[in-house]
PDB file of C-alpha atoms in Angstrom:
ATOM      1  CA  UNK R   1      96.753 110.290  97.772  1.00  0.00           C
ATOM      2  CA  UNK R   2      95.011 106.961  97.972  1.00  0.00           C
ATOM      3  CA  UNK R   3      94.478 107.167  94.032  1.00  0.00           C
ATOM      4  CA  UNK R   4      98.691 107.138  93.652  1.00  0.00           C
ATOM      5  CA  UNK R   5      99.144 104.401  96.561  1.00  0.00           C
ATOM      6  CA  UNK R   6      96.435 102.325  94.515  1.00  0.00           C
ATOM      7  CA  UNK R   7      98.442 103.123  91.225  1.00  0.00           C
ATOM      8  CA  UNK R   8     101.749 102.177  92.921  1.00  0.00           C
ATOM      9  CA  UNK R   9     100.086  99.242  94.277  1.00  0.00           C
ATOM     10  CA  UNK R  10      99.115  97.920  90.657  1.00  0.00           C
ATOM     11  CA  UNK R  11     101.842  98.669  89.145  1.00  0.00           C
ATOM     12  CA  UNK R  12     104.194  96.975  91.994  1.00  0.00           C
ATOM     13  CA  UNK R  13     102.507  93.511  91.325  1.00  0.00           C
ATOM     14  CA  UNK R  14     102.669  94.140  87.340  1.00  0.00           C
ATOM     15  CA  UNK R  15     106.123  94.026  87.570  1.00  0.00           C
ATOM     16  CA  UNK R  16     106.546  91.043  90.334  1.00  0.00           C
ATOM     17  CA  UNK R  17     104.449  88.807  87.860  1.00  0.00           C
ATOM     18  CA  UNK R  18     106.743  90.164  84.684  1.00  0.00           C
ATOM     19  CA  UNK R  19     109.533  89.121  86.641  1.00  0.00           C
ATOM     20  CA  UNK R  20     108.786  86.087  88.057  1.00  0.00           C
ATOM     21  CA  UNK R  21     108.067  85.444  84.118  1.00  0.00           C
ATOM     22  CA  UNK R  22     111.591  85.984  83.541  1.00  0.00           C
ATOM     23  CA  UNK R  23     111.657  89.257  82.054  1.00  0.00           C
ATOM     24  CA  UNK R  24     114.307  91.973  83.282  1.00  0.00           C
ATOM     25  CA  UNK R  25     112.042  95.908  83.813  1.00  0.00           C
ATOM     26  CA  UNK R  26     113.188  99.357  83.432  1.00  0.00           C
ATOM     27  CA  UNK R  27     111.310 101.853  85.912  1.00  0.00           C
ATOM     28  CA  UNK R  28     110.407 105.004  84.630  1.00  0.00           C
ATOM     29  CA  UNK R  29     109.420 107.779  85.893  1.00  0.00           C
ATOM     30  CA  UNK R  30     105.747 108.478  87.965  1.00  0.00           C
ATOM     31  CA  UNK R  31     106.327 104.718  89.509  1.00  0.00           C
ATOM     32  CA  UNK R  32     105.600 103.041  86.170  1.00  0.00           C
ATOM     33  CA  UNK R  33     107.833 100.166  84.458  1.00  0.00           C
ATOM     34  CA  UNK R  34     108.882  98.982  81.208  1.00  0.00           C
ATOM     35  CA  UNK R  35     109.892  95.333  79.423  1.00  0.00           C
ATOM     36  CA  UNK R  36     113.692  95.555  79.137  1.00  0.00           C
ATOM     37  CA  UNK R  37     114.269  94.814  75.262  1.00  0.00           C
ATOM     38  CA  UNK R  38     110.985  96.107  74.207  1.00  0.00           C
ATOM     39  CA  UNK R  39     111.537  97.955  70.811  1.00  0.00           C
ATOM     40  CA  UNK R  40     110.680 101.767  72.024  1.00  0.00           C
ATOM     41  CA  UNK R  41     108.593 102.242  68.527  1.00  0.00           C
ATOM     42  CA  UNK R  42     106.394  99.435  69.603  1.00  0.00           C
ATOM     43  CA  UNK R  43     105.772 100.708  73.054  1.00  0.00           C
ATOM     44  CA  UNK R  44     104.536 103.968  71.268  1.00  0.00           C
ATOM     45  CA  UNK R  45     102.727 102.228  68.341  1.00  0.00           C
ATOM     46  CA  UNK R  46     100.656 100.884  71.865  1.00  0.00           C
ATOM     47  CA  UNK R  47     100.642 104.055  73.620  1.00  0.00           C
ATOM     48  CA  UNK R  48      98.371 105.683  71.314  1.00  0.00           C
ATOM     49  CA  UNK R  49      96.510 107.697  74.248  1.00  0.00           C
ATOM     50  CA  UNK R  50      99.695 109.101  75.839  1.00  0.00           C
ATOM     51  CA  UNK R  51     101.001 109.893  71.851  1.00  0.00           C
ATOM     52  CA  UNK R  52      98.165 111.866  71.720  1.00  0.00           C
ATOM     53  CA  UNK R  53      98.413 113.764  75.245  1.00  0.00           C
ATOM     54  CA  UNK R  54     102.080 114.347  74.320  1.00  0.00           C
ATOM     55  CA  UNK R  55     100.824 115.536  70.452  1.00  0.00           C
ATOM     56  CA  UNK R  56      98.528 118.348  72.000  1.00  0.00           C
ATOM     57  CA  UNK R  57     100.972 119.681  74.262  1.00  0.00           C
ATOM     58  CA  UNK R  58     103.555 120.039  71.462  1.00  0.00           C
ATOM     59  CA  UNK R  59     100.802 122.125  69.602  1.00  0.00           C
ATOM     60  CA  UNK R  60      99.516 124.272  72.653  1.00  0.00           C
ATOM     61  CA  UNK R  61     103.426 124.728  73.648  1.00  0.00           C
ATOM     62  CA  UNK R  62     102.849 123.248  77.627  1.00  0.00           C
ATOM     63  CA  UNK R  63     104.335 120.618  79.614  1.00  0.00           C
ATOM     64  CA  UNK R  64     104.064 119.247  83.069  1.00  0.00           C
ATOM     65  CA  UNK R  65     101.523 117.140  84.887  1.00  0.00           C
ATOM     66  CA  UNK R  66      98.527 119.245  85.244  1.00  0.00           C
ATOM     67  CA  UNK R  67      98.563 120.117  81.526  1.00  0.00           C
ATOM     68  CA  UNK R  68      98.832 116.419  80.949  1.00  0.00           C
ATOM     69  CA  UNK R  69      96.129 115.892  82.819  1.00  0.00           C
ATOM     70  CA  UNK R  70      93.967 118.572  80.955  1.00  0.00           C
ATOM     71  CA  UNK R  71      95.316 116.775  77.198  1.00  0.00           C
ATOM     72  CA  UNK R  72      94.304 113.529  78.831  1.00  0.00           C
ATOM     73  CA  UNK R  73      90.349 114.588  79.334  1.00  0.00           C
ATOM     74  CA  UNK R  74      90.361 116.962  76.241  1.00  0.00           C
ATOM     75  CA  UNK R  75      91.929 114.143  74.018  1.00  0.00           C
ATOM     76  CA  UNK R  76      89.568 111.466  75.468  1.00  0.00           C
ATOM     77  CA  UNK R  77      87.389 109.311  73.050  1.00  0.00           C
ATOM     78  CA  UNK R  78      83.705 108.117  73.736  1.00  0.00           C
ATOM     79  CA  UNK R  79      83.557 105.304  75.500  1.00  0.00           C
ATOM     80  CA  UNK R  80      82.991 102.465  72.754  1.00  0.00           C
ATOM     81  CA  UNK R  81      82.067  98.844  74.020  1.00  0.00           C
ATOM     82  CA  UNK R  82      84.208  96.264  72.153  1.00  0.00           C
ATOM     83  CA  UNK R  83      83.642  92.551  72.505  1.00  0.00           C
ATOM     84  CA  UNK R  84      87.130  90.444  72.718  1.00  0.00           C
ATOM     85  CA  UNK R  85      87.236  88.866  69.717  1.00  0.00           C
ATOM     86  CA  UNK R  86      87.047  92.628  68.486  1.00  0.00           C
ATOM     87  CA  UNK R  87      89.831  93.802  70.174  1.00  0.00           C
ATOM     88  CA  UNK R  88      91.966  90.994  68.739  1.00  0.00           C
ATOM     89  CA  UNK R  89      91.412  92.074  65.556  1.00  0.00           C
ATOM     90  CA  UNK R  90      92.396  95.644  66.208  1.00  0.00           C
ATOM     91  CA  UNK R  91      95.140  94.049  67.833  1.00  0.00           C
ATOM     92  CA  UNK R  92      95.824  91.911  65.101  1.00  0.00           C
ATOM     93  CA  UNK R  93      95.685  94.774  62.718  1.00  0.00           C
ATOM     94  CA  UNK R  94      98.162  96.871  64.716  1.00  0.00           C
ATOM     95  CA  UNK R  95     100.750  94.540  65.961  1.00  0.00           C
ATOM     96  CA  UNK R  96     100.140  91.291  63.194  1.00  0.00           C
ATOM     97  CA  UNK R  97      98.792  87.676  64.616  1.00  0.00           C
ATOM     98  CA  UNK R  98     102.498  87.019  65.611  1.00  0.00           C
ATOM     99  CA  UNK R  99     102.424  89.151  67.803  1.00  0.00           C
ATOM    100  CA  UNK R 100      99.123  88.475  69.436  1.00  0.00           C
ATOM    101  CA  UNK R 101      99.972  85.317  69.763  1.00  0.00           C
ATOM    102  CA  UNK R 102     103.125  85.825  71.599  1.00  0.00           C
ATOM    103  CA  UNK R 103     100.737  87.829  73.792  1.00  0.00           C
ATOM    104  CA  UNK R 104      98.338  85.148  74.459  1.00  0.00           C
ATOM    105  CA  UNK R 105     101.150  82.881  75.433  1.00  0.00           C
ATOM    106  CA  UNK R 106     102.528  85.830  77.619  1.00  0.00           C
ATOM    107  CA  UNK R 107      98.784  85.881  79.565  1.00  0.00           C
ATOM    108  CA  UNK R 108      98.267  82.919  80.266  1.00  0.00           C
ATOM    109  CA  UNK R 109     102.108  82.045  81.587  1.00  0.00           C
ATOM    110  CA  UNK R 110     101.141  85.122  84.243  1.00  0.00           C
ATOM    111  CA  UNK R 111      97.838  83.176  85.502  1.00  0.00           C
ATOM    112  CA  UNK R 112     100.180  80.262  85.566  1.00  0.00           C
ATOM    113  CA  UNK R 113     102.870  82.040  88.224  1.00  0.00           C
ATOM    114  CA  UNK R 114     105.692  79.988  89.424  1.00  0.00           C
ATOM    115  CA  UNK R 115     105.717  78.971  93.341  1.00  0.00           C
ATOM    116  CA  UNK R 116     108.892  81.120  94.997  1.00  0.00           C
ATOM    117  CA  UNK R 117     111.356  79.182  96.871  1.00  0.00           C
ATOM    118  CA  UNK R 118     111.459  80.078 100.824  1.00  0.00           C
ATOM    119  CA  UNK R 119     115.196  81.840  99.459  1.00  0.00           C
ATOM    120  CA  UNK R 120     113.712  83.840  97.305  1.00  0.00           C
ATOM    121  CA  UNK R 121     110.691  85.069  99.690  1.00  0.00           C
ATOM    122  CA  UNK R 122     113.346  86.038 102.277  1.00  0.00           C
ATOM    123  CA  UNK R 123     115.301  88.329  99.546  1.00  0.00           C
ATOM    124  CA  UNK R 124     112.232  89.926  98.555  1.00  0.00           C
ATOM    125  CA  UNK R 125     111.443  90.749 102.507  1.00  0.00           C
ATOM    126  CA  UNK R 126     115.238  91.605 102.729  1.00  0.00           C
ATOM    127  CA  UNK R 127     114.210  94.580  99.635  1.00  0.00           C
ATOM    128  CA  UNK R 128     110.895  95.743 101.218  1.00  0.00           C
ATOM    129  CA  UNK R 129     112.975  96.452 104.568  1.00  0.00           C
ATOM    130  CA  UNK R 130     115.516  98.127 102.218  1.00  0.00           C
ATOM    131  CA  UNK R 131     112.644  99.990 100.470  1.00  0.00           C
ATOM    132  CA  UNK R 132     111.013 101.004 104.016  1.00  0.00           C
ATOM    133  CA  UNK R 133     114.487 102.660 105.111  1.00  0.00           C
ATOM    134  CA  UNK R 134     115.035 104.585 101.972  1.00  0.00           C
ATOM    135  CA  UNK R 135     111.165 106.123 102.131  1.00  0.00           C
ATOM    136  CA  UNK R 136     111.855 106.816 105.198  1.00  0.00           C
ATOM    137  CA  UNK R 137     115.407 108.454 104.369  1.00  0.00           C
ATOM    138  CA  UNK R 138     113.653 110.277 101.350  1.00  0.00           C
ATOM    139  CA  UNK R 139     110.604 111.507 103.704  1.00  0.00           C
ATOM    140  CA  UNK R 140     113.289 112.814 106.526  1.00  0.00           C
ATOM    141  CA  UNK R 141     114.578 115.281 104.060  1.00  0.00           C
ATOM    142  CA  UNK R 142     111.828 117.304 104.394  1.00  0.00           C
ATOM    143  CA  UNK R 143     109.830 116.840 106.747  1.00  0.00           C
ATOM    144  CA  UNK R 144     109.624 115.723 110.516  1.00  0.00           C
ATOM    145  CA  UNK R 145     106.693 114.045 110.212  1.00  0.00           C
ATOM    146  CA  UNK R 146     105.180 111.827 107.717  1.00  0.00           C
ATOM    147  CA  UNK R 147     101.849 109.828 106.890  1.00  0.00           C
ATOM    148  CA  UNK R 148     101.649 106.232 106.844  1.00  0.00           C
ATOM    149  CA  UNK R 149     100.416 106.103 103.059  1.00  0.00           C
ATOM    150  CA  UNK R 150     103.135 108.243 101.962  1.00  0.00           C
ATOM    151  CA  UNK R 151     105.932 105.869 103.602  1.00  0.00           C
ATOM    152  CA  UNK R 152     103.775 103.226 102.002  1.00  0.00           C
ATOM    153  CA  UNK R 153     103.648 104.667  98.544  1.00  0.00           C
ATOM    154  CA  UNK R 154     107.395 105.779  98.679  1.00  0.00           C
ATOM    155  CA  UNK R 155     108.996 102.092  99.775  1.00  0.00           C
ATOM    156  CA  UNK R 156     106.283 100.387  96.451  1.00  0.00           C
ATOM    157  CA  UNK R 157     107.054 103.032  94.035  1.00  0.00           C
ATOM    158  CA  UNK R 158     110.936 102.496  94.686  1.00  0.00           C
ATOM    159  CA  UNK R 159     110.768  98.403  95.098  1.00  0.00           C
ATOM    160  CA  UNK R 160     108.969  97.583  91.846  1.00  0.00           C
ATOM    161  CA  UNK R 161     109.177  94.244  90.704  1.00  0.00           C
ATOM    162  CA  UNK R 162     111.518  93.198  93.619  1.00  0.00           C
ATOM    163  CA  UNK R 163     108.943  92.770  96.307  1.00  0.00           C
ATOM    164  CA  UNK R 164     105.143  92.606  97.321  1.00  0.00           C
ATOM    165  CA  UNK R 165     103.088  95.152  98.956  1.00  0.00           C
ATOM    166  CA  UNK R 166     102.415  92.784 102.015  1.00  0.00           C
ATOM    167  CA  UNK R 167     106.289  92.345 102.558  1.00  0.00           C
ATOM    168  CA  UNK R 168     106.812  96.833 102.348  1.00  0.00           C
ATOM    169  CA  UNK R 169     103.606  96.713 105.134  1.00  0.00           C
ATOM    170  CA  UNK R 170     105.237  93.769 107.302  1.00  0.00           C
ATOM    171  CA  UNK R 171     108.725  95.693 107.181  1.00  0.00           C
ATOM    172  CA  UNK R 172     106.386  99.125 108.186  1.00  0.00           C
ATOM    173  CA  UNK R 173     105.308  96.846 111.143  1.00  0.00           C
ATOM    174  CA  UNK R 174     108.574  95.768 111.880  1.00  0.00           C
ATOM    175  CA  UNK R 175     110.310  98.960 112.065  1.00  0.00           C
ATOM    176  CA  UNK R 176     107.361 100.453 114.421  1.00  0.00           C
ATOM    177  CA  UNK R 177     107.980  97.100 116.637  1.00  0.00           C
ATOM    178  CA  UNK R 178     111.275  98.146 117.339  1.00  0.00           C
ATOM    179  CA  UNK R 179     110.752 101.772 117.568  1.00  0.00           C
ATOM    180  CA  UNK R 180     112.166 102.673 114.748  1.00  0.00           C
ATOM    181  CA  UNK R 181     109.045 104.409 113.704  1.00  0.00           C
ATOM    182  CA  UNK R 182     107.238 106.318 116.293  1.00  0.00           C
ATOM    183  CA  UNK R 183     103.536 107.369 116.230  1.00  0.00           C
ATOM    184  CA  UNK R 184     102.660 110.897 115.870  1.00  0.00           C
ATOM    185  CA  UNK R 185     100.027 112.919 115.099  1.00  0.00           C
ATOM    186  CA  UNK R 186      99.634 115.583 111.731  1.00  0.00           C
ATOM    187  CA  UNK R 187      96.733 117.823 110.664  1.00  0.00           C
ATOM    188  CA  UNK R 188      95.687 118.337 107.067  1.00  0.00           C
ATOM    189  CA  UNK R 189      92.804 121.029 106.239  1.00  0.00           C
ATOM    190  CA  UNK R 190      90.467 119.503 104.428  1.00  0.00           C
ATOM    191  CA  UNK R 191      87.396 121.338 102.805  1.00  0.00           C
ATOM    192  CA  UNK R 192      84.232 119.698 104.136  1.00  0.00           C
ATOM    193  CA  UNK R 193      80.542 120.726 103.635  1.00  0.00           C
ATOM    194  CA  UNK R 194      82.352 123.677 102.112  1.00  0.00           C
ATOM    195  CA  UNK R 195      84.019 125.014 105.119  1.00  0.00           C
ATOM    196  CA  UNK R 196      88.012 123.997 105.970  1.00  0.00           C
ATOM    197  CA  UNK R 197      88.369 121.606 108.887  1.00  0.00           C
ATOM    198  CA  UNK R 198      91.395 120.321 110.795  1.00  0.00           C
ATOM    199  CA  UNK R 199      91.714 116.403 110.141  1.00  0.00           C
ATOM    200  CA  UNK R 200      93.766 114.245 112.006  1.00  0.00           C
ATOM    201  CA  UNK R 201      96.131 111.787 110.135  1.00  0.00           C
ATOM    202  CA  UNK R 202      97.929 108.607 111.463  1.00  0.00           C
ATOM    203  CA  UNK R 203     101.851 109.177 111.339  1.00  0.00           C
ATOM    204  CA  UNK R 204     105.338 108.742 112.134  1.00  0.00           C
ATOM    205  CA  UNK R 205     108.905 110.259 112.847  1.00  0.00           C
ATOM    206  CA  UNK R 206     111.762 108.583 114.201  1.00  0.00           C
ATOM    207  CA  UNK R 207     113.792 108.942 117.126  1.00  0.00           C
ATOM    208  CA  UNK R 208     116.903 110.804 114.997  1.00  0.00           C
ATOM    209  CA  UNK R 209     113.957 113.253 113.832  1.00  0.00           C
ATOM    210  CA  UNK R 210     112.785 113.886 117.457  1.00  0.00           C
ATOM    211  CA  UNK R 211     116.875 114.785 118.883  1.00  0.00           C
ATOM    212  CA  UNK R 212     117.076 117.013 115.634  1.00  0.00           C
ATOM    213  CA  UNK R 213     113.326 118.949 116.725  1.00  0.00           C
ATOM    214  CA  UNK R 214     114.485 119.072 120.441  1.00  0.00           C
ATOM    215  CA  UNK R 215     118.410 120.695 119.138  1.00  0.00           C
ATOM    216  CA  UNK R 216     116.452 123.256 116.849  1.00  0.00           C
ATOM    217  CA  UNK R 217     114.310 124.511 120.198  1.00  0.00           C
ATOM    218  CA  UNK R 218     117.202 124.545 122.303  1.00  0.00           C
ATOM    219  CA  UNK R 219     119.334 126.687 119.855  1.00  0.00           C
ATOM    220  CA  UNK R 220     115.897 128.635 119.088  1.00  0.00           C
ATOM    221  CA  UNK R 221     115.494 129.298 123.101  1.00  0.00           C
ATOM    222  CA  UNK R 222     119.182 130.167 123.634  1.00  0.00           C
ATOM    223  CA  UNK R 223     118.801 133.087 121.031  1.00  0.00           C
ATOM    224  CA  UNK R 224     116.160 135.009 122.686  1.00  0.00           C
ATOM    225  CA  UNK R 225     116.962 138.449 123.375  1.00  0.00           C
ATOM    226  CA  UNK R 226     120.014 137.609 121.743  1.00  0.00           C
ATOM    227  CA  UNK R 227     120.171 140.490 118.960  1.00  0.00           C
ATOM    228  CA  UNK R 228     119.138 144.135 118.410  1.00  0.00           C
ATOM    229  CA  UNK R 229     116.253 144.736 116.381  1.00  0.00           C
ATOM    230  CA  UNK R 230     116.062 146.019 112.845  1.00  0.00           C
ATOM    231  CA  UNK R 231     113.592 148.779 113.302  1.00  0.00           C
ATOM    232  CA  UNK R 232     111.613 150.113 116.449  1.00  0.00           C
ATOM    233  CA  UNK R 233     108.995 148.218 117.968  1.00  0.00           C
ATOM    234  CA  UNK R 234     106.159 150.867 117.393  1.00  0.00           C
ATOM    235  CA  UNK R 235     106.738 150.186 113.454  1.00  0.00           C
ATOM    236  CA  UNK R 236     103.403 150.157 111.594  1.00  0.00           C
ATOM    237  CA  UNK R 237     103.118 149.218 107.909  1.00  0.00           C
ATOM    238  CA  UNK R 238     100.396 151.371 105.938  1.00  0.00           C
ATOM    239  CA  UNK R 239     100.661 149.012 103.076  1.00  0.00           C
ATOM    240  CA  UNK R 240      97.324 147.117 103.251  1.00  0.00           C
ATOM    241  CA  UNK R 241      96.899 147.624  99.285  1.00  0.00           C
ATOM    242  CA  UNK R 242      99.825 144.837  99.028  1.00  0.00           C
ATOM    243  CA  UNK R 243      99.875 143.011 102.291  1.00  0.00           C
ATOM    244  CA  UNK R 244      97.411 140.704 103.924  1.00  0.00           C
ATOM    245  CA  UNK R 245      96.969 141.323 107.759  1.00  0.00           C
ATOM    246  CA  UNK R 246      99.077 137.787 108.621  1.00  0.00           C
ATOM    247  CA  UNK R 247     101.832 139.218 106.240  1.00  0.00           C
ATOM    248  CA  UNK R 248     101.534 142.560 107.594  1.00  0.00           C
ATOM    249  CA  UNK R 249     101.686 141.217 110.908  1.00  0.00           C
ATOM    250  CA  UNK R 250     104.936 138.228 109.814  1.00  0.00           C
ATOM    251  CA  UNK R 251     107.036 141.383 108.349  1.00  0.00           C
ATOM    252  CA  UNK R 252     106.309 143.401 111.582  1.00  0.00           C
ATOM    253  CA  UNK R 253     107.617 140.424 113.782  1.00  0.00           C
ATOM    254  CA  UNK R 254     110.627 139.952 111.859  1.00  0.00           C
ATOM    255  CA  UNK R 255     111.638 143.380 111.784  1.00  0.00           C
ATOM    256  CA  UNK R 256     111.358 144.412 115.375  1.00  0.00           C
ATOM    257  CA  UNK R 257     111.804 140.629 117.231  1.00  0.00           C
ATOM    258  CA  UNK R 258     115.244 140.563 119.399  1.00  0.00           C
ATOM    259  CA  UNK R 259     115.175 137.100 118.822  1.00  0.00           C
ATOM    260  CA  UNK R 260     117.959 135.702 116.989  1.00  0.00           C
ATOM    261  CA  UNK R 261     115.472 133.189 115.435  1.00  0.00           C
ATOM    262  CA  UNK R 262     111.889 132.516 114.755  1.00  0.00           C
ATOM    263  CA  UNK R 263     108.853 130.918 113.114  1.00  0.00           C
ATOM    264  CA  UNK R 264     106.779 132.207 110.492  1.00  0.00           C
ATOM    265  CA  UNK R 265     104.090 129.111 109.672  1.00  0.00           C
ATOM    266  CA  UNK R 266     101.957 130.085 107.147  1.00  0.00           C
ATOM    267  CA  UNK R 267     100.168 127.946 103.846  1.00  0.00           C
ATOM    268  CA  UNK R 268     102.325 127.376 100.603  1.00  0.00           C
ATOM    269  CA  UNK R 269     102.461 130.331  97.927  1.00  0.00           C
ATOM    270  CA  UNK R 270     100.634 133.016  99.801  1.00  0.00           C
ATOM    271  CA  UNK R 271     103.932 134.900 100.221  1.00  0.00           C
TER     272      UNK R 271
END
């Protein structure tokens, strides 16, 4: 997780510096950007790794992220040290001196970044609060609780180019001020010295989040002993060939609860 945030983080002030260059950006998907205008043929003429990640998924017939990831190491060259004037010439041999040139220009305009105006600060803190909210929208679909880093990473990843990663932390700050935000407290097992173990995260839900978790108990406590149950409560299941003994246990609960609703927690894709 901190591996995307610092992706998202780099990529966020990439595209404030393009901008503040002049330059209009697209955003693309996995919180990445491109130069508006930018001939598409050039873009993969100088994408040669992620032509090549792209090539050897055509040929083994996969797609998706984790078989991107396995192209991406299998596809990898040798690490090859390459002094700078080197590089230009590759450059220069790929893209003509033309275009290196218009590079060179390009560089050293972005170590030369123009001072914003006090107006244009106070838009760009006006679209981190607007990038906060709609994290925090996004998150709330889902889940009751959420992590700091993944608010963080949410509000960046949809504000590129329009704001700075201080401004998305100041309007964090802000909205926690004036509870908006409330702390919490989430677990994530984590495998340590080989063994799981409960770790505690920092996090948040907001007040609308806590009325909709105290409605759910109150409807959940109104419905007990509400309904007949499916099958006697003596039921056993002999089927320990297909069932763990939590699933065993979950499909004996739901079958013989007179509860009108309940809870079955359990970890994702175990059934």
């Amino acid at each position: 997780e901190h591996k995307m945030l610092g992706g998202a983080l780099y990529q966020s002030k990439l595209a404030s510096i393009v901008k503040k260059l002049g330059y209009e950006v697209e955003i693309q998907d996995k919180a990445t950007f491109e130069i508006k205008g930018v001939d598409k043929d050039l873009i993969k003429k100088a994408s040669k790794r992620r032509m090549a990640i792209i090539e050897m998924q055509k040929q083994q017939g996969t797609s998706g992220a984790i078989t991107a990831q396995y192209a991406a190491l299998a596809t990898r060259p040798e690490k090859e040290e390459l002094s700078y004037q080197e590089k230009q010439a590759l450059w220069r041999h790929d893209f003509g001196k033309k275009a290196i040139n218009k590079m060179i220009v390009f560089s050293n305009q972005a170590i030369k970044q123009p001072t914003l105006t006090q107006e244009q600060i106070k838009q760009q803190d006006l679209e981190a609060l607007k990038a906060v909210n709609s994290a925090v929208r996004h998150l709330s679909e889902n889940e009751a609780v959420f992590k700091a880093i993944d608010i963080a990473r949410e509000a960046i990843v949809g504000s590129l180019g329009k704001c700075l990663p201080h401004q998305i932390k100041q309007a964090i700050n802000a909205k926690i001020e004036h509870a908006e935000l409330l702390h919490a407290k989430t677990t994530e097992i984590k495998i340590l010295n080989n063994k799981p173990r409960d770790v505690q995260k920092r996090a948040y839900t907001t007040p609308e989040l806590i009325e909709k978790e105290k409605l759910s108990l109150k409807i959940m406590r109104e419905g007990r002993n509400q309904i007949e149950p499916i099958v006697a409560k003596d039921l056993s299941l002999n089927r320990g060939d297909i069932f763990t003994k939590g699933q065993t246990k979950a499909a004996i609960e739901i079958l013989t609860t007179k509860d009108r609703f309940i809870n079955i927690q359990g970890f994702a894709g175990t059934g």
